[in-house]
Coordinates of C-alpha atoms in Angstrom, one line a residue:
X1 CA 74.6 103.4 -46.8
X2 CA 77.0 106.0 -45.4
X3 CA 78.3 103.4 -43.0
X4 CA 79.1 101.0 -45.8
X5 CA 80.8 103.7 -48.0
X6 CA 82.8 105.5 -45.3
X7 CA 86.5 105.7 -46.0
X8 CA 87.3 103.4 -43.0
X9 CA 85.1 100.6 -44.3
X10 CA 86.4 100.9 -47.9
X11 CA 90.0 101.0 -46.8
X12 CA 89.7 98.0 -44.5
X13 CA 87.6 96.0 -46.9
X14 CA 90.4 96.6 -49.5
X15 CA 92.9 95.3 -46.9
X16 CA 91.1 92.2 -45.5
X17 CA 89.9 90.7 -48.8
X18 CA 93.4 90.5 -50.4
X19 CA 94.7 89.2 -47.0
X20 CA 92.1 86.4 -47.4
X21 CA 93.4 85.6 -50.9
X22 CA 96.9 85.6 -49.5
X23 CA 95.9 82.9 -47.0
X24 CA 94.0 81.0 -49.7
X25 CA 97.0 81.0 -52.0
X26 CA 99.2 79.8 -49.3
X27 CA 96.8 77.0 -48.5
X28 CA 96.7 75.9 -52.2
X29 CA 100.5 75.9 -52.3
X30 CA 100.8 74.0 -49.1
X31 CA 98.4 71.3 -50.1
X32 CA 100.1 71.0 -53.5
X33 CA 103.5 70.6 -51.8
X34 CA 102.1 67.8 -49.6
X35 CA 100.8 66.0 -52.7
X36 CA 104.3 66.3 -54.3
X37 CA 106.0 65.0 -51.2
X38 CA 103.7 62.0 -51.2
X39 CA 104.3 61.6 -55.0
X40 CA 100.5 61.8 -55.6
X41 CA 99.0 63.6 -58.6
X42 CA 102.3 65.5 -59.1
X43 CA 101.4 66.7 -62.6
X44 CA 98.3 68.3 -61.2
X45 CA 100.0 69.6 -58.0
X46 CA 102.8 71.5 -59.8
X47 CA 100.6 74.0 -61.7
X48 CA 98.3 74.2 -58.6
X49 CA 101.3 75.1 -56.5
X50 CA 102.3 77.8 -59.0
X51 CA 98.8 79.2 -59.0
X52 CA 98.8 79.4 -55.2
X53 CA 102.2 81.1 -55.1
X54 CA 101.2 83.7 -57.8
X55 CA 98.0 84.4 -55.9
X56 CA 100.1 85.0 -52.7
X57 CA 102.4 87.4 -54.5
X58 CA 99.7 89.4 -56.2
X59 CA 97.5 89.5 -53.1
X60 CA 100.4 90.6 -50.9
X61 CA 101.0 93.6 -53.2
X62 CA 97.4 94.5 -52.8
X63 CA 97.6 94.1 -49.0
X64 CA 100.7 96.3 -49.0
X65 CA 99.0 99.1 -51.0
X66 CA 95.7 98.9 -49.1
X67 CA 97.6 98.7 -45.8
X68 CA 99.4 102.0 -46.6
X69 CA 96.0 103.6 -47.4
X70 CA 94.5 102.2 -44.1
X71 CA 97.4 103.5 -42.1
X72 CA 96.8 107.0 -43.4
X73 CA 93.1 106.8 -42.6
X74 CA 93.9 105.6 -39.1
X75 CA 96.4 108.3 -38.6
X76 CA 93.6 110.8 -39.2
X77 CA 90.8 109.0 -37.3
X78 CA 92.7 107.2 -34.5
X79 CA 96.1 108.8 -34.1
X80 CA 96.6 107.2 -30.8
X81 CA 96.5 103.7 -32.3
X82 CA 99.2 104.5 -34.9
X83 CA 101.3 106.3 -32.3
X84 CA 101.1 103.2 -30.1
X85 CA 102.0 101.0 -33.1
X86 CA 105.2 103.0 -33.5
X87 CA 105.9 103.6 -29.8
X88 CA 106.1 107.3 -30.7
X89 CA 105.7 109.2 -27.4
X90 CA 106.3 112.8 -28.5
X91 CA 104.8 114.7 -31.5
X92 CA 107.5 115.0 -34.2
X93 CA 108.0 116.5 -37.6
X94 CA 109.9 114.0 -39.8
X95 CA 109.1 111.2 -37.4
X96 CA 111.2 108.1 -37.7
X97 CA 109.8 104.6 -38.3
X98 CA 110.9 102.2 -35.6
X99 CA 112.4 98.9 -36.7
X100 CA 113.1 97.8 -33.2
X101 CA 112.3 99.4 -29.8
X102 CA 112.8 98.3 -26.2
X103 CA 110.8 100.2 -23.7
X104 CA 110.2 100.2 -20.0
X105 CA 108.0 97.4 -18.5
X106 CA 105.0 99.6 -18.2
X107 CA 105.4 100.9 -21.8
X108 CA 105.7 104.5 -20.7
X109 CA 108.9 105.4 -22.6
X110 CA 111.4 103.9 -24.9
X111 CA 114.9 102.8 -23.7
X112 CA 116.5 101.7 -27.0
X113 CA 115.4 101.9 -30.6
X114 CA 116.6 101.4 -34.2
X115 CA 114.8 103.8 -36.6
X116 CA 114.5 104.8 -40.2
X117 CA 114.6 108.6 -40.3
X118 CA 111.4 110.4 -41.5
X119 CA 109.9 107.2 -42.7
X120 CA 106.9 107.3 -40.3
X121 CA 106.0 110.8 -41.5
X122 CA 106.2 109.6 -45.1
X123 CA 103.9 106.6 -44.4
X124 CA 101.4 108.5 -42.3
X125 CA 101.2 111.8 -44.2
X126 CA 102.9 111.3 -47.5
X127 CA 105.5 113.9 -46.6
X128 CA 108.9 113.3 -45.0
X129 CA 108.4 116.5 -43.0
X130 CA 104.8 115.7 -41.9
X131 CA 103.8 116.0 -38.3
X132 CA 102.9 112.8 -36.5
X133 CA 101.3 113.1 -33.0
X134 CA 102.8 111.3 -30.1
X135 CA 101.3 109.2 -27.3
X136 CA 102.0 111.7 -24.5
X137 CA 100.6 114.7 -26.3
X138 CA 97.5 112.8 -27.4
X139 CA 96.9 111.5 -23.9
X140 CA 97.0 115.1 -22.6
X141 CA 94.7 116.3 -25.4
X142 CA 92.1 113.5 -24.8
X143 CA 92.0 114.2 -21.1
X144 CA 91.0 117.8 -21.9
X145 CA 88.6 116.7 -24.6
X146 CA 86.9 113.7 -23.0
X147 CA 87.6 114.1 -19.3
X148 CA 89.8 112.2 -16.8
X149 CA 90.9 108.7 -17.8
X150 CA 93.5 106.6 -19.4
X151 CA 93.4 106.9 -23.2
X152 CA 96.6 105.0 -24.0
X153 CA 96.3 101.4 -25.3
X154 CA 98.8 98.7 -24.4
X155 CA 101.8 100.0 -26.2
X156 CA 104.0 96.8 -26.2
X157 CA 101.1 94.8 -27.5
X158 CA 100.2 97.3 -30.2
X159 CA 103.9 97.7 -31.2
X160 CA 104.8 94.1 -31.5
X161 CA 101.5 92.8 -33.0
X162 CA 101.9 95.4 -35.7
X163 CA 105.5 94.3 -36.5
X164 CA 104.8 90.6 -36.2
X165 CA 101.9 91.0 -38.6
X166 CA 104.2 92.6 -41.2
X167 CA 107.0 90.2 -40.4
X168 CA 105.0 87.0 -40.9
X169 CA 103.3 88.4 -44.0
X170 CA 106.7 89.4 -45.4
X171 CA 108.1 85.9 -44.7
X172 CA 105.2 84.4 -46.6
X173 CA 106.0 86.7 -49.6
X174 CA 109.7 85.9 -49.6
X175 CA 109.0 82.1 -49.4
X176 CA 106.5 82.4 -52.3
X177 CA 109.0 84.3 -54.5
X178 CA 111.7 81.8 -53.7
X179 CA 109.4 78.8 -54.4
X180 CA 108.2 80.3 -57.6
X181 CA 111.8 80.9 -58.8
X182 CA 112.8 77.3 -57.9
X183 CA 109.8 76.0 -59.8
X184 CA 110.6 77.8 -63.0
X185 CA 110.6 75.8 -66.2
X186 CA 108.2 73.3 -64.7
X187 CA 110.7 71.9 -62.2
X188 CA 110.2 71.0 -58.6
X189 CA 111.7 73.0 -55.7
X190 CA 115.2 71.6 -54.8
X191 CA 116.4 70.8 -51.3
X192 CA 115.2 68.2 -48.8
X193 CA 113.8 70.9 -46.5
X194 CA 112.0 73.1 -49.1
X195 CA 108.8 71.1 -49.8
X196 CA 108.2 70.1 -46.2
X197 CA 108.6 73.8 -45.2
X198 CA 106.2 74.7 -48.0
X199 CA 103.6 72.5 -46.5
X200 CA 103.5 74.7 -43.4
X201 CA 103.3 77.9 -45.5
X202 CA 99.6 78.5 -44.7
X203 CA 100.5 79.2 -41.1
X204 CA 102.4 82.4 -42.0
X205 CA 99.5 84.4 -43.5
X206 CA 97.2 82.9 -40.8
X207 CA 99.4 84.3 -38.1
X208 CA 99.8 87.6 -39.9
X209 CA 96.0 88.0 -40.2
X210 CA 95.4 87.0 -36.6
X211 CA 98.0 89.5 -35.3
X212 CA 96.4 92.2 -37.6
X213 CA 93.1 91.7 -35.8
X214 CA 94.7 91.7 -32.4
X215 CA 96.3 95.1 -33.3
X216 CA 93.1 96.5 -34.7
X217 CA 91.0 95.6 -31.6
X218 CA 93.5 96.3 -28.9
X219 CA 95.0 99.4 -30.4
X220 CA 91.6 101.1 -30.4
X221 CA 91.2 100.8 -26.6
X222 CA 89.8 102.2 -24.4
X223 CA 87.2 102.9 -27.1
X224 CA 84.4 100.6 -28.5
X225 CA 83.6 103.4 -31.0
X226 CA 86.4 105.9 -31.0
X227 CA 85.5 109.2 -29.5
X228 CA 81.9 108.1 -28.8
X229 CA 81.6 105.0 -26.6
X230 CA 84.2 103.6 -24.3
X231 CA 84.5 99.8 -24.0
X232 CA 83.6 100.1 -20.3
X233 CA 80.4 102.0 -21.2
X234 CA 79.4 99.2 -23.6
X235 CA 78.7 96.8 -20.7
X236 CA 75.0 96.1 -20.1
X237 CA 74.3 96.6 -16.4
X238 CA 71.1 94.6 -16.7
X239 CA 72.9 91.4 -17.8
X240 CA 74.2 89.3 -15.0
X241 CA 77.8 88.1 -15.0
X242 CA 76.6 84.5 -14.9
X243 CA 74.6 85.0 -18.1
X244 CA 77.6 86.4 -19.9
X245 CA 79.8 83.6 -18.7
X246 CA 77.4 80.9 -19.9
X247 CA 77.1 82.6 -23.3
X248 CA 80.8 82.9 -23.7
X249 CA 81.4 79.3 -22.6
X250 CA 78.6 78.1 -25.0
X251 CA 79.9 80.0 -28.0
X252 CA 83.5 78.8 -27.2
X253 CA 82.4 75.2 -27.1
X254 CA 80.2 75.6 -30.3
X255 CA 83.0 77.2 -32.3
X256 CA 85.5 74.7 -30.9
X257 CA 83.3 71.8 -32.2
X258 CA 82.9 73.5 -35.6
X259 CA 86.6 74.1 -35.8
X260 CA 87.4 70.5 -35.1
X261 CA 84.8 69.3 -37.7
X262 CA 86.1 71.7 -40.3
X263 CA 89.7 70.9 -39.7
X264 CA 88.9 67.1 -39.9
X265 CA 87.0 67.6 -43.2
X266 CA 89.9 69.6 -44.7
X267 CA 92.4 66.9 -43.7
X268 CA 90.2 64.2 -45.0
X269 CA 89.7 65.9 -48.3
X270 CA 93.4 66.5 -48.7
X271 CA 94.2 62.9 -48.0
X272 CA 91.7 61.7 -50.5
X273 CA 93.1 64.0 -53.2
X274 CA 91.5 65.2 -56.4
X275 CA 88.8 63.2 -58.0
X276 CA 90.0 61.2 -61.1
X277 CA 88.9 62.6 -64.4
X278 CA 86.0 60.7 -65.9
X279 CA 86.4 59.6 -69.5
X280 CA 84.3 61.6 -71.9
X281 CA 81.5 59.7 -73.4
X282 CA 81.5 60.3 -77.1
X283 CA 78.5 59.6 -79.4
X284 CA 79.1 58.0 -82.7
X285 CA 77.5 59.4 -85.9
X286 CA 74.9 56.7 -85.5
X287 CA 74.0 57.8 -82.0
X288 CA 75.7 54.8 -80.3
X289 CA 77.9 54.9 -77.2
X290 CA 81.6 54.5 -77.9
X291 CA 82.1 52.9 -74.5
X292 CA 79.8 49.9 -75.3
X293 CA 81.6 46.7 -76.1
X294 CA 82.0 46.0 -79.8
X295 CA 80.0 43.1 -81.3
X296 CA 80.3 41.4 -84.6
X297 CA 77.4 42.2 -86.9
X298 CA 76.7 41.5 -90.6

């Protein structure tokens, strides 16, 4: 029970579930836009599109709030991950938030950066003067604490996956706000490009979610369980490399087949469109069926 109720699990659960709704809302909006472009079930598609767009906006706000909570939890539990995400190499008080950084090819130091002063400290600690630990200081600390080794993740990968995650999610929010504004008063979005672009809207949260998982899993390295088990120590020496390869190939093929089937079913369902409403069968006061043909009777 403690595993399920730990602050990491609660924070990340509150982050991933709204992210799933963000993707679902974009999918509804995208399918609705396709129906409108094809001039099919337009009267049904317009309110459905609005529902999807509103879902995107509300869920993004929840993602933003839960993401802020998660970043503070990670700053306390896995400070190296957050330092790598910001390419912060030295411990600082009033640490800036990096909007754009160019580093050396090996990711060992920054060359050029554009920063927001004190913003990282505010996001990480809730205080503009808060102390945020840097990569180099944490590396030295971990070598003393855990022994010789390399405790720094791939900084360019962590840095850019974190920013692209935020960037694609932010683009999805902006598009949803613009589309909802253009559809005010029951109208359709104007512009030749808008509805076709709206069809591809689901790809933005999908990319954001994928990059978020890439950041989560690679930013934790070299740990499988931070501070307890390294990824290298998680390898089973009794399992042959051939067995691992066969398992990986098998799972890849299996999930590939399932993905093709699922994608095909989704496309087929979209093309068929919503089922037509069946007329309601009303009973007369004499128990008869109103849909039966009328006959003359005396």
